[in-house]
C-alpha positions as a LaTeX table, in Angstrom:
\begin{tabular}{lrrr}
\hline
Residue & $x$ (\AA) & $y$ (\AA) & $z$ (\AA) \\
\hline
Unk1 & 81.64 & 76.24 & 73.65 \\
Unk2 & 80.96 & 78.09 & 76.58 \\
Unk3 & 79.88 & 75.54 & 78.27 \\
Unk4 & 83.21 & 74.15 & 77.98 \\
Unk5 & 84.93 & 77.28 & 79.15 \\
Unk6 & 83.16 & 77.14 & 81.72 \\
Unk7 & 83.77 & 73.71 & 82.98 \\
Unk8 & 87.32 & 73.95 & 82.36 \\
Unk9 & 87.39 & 77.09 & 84.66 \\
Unk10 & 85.74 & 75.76 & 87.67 \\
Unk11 & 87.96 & 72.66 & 86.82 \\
Unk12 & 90.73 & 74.51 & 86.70 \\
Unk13 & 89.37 & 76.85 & 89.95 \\
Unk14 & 88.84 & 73.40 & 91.97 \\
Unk15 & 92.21 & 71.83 & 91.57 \\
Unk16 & 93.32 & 75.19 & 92.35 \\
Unk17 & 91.47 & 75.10 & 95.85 \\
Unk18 & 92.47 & 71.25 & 96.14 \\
Unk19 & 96.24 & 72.11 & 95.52 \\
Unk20 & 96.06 & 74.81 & 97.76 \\
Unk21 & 94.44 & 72.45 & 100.82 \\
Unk22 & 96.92 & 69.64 & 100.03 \\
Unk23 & 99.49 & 71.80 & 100.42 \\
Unk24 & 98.98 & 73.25 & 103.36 \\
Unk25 & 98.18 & 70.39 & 104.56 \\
Unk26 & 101.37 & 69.04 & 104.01 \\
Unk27 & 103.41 & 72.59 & 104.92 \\
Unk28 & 101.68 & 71.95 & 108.83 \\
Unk29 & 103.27 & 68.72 & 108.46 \\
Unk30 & 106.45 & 69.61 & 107.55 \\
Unk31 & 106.15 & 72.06 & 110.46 \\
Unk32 & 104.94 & 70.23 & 113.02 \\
Unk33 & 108.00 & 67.56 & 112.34 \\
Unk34 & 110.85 & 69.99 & 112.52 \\
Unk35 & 109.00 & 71.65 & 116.32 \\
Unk36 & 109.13 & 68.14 & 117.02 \\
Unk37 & 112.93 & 68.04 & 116.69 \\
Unk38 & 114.08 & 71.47 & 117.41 \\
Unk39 & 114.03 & 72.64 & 120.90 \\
Unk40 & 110.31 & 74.79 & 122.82 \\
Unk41 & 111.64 & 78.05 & 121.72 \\
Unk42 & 110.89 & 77.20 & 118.27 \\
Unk43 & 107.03 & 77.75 & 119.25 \\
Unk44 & 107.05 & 80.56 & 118.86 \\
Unk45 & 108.27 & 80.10 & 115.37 \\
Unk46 & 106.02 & 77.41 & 114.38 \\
Unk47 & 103.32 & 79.78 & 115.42 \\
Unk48 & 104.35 & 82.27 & 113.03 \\
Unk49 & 105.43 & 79.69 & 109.86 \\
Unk50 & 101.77 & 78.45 & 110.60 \\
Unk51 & 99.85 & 81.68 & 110.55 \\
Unk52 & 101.55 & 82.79 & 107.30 \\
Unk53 & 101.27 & 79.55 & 105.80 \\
Unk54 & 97.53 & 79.64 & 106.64 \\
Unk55 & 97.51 & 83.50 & 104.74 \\
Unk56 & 98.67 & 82.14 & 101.99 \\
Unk57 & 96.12 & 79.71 & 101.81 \\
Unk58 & 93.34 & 82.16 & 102.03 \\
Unk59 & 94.83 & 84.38 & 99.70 \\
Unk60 & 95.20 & 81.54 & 97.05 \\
Unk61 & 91.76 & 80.21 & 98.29 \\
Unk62 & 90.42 & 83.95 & 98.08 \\
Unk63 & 91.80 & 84.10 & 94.03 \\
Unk64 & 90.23 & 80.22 & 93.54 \\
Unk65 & 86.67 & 81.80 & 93.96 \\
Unk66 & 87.38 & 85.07 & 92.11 \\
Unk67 & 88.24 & 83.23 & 88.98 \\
Unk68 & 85.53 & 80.84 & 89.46 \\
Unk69 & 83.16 & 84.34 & 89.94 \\
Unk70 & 85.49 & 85.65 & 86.86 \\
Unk71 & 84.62 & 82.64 & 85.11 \\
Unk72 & 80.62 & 82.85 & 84.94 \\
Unk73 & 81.13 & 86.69 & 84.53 \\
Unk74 & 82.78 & 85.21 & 80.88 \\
Unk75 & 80.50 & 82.83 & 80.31 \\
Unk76 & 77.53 & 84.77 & 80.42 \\
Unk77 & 79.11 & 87.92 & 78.54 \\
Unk78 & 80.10 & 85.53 & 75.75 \\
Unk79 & 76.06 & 84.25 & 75.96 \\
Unk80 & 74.98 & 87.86 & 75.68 \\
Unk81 & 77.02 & 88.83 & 72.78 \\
Unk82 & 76.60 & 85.34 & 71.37 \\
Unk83 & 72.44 & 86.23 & 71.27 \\
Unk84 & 73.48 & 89.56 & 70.12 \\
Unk85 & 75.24 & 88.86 & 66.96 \\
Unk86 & 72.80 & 86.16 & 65.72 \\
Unk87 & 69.69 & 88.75 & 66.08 \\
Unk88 & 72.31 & 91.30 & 64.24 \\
Unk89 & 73.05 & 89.15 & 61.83 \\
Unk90 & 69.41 & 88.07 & 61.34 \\
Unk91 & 67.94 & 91.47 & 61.40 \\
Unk92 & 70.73 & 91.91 & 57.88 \\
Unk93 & 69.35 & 89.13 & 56.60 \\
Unk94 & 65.46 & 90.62 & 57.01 \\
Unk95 & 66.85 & 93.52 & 55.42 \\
Unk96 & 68.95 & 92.20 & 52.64 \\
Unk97 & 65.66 & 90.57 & 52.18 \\
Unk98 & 63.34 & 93.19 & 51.79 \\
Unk99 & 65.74 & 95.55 & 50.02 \\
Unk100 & 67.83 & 93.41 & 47.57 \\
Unk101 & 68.65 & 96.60 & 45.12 \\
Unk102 & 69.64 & 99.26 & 47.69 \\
Unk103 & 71.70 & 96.34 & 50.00 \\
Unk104 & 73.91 & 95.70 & 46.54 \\
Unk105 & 74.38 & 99.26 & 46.04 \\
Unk106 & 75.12 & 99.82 & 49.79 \\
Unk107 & 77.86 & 97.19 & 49.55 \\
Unk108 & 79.05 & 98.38 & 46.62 \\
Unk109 & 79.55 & 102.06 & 48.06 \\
Unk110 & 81.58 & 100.32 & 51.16 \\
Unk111 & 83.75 & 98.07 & 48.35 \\
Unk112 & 84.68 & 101.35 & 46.60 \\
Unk113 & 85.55 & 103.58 & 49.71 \\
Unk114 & 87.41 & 100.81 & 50.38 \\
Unk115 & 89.47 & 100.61 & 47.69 \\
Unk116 & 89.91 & 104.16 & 47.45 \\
Unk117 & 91.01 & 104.21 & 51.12 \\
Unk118 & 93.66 & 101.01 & 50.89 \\
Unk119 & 94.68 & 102.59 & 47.58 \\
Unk120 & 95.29 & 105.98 & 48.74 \\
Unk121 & 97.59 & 104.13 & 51.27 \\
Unk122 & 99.95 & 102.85 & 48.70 \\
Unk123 & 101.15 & 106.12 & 47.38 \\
\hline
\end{tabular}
């Protein structure tokens, strides 16, 4: 499974980064037409419309490769606490195990302060 979470985040991260090229891309298109129809004093303007569009590209770029980096961090904390529940879980098997009489009467301490807790609620 987290595997799969994985994937689909550096999927997701990619097409991200793709969107973002392909768009500005197409933004320094757009640009370049309308300085092509608009008289030289507009330069100046394209100049400016392309270094923010390029900004914006490296910011979204920028937050492409901190969710990929976000990504593995998840990945490998869901690893670690996968590894950590089994050996939990195994080491209360070993000692259900070893200590059948005092693991019933341990669970049946928890049942009744339980009960007395959930039925202390009602009143």
């Amino acid at each position: 499974m987290e595997d799969n979470i994985e994937k689909q985040i550096e999927k997701q991260a990619a097409n991200l980064a793709n969107a973002s090229n392909n768009t500005r891309n197409e933004l320094h298109s757009v640009i370049d037409k309308v300085a092509d129809k608009v008289p030289a004093a507009t330069d100046r303007l394209s100049t400016g419309a392309h270094n923010s569009v390029d900004k914006v590209a490296d910011k979204v770029s920028s937050l492409s490769e901190r969710l990929s980096s976000k990504g593995e961090q998840l990945s490998a904390s869901y690893k670690r606490l996968a590894d950590s529940s089994h050996r939990m879980a195994e080491t209360g098997r070993g000692y259900v195990r070893k200590s059948p009489a005092i693991s019933v009467l341990v669970a049946m301490a928890a049942g009744y302060a339980v009960s007395k807790l959930i039925g202390s609620r009602k009143h």
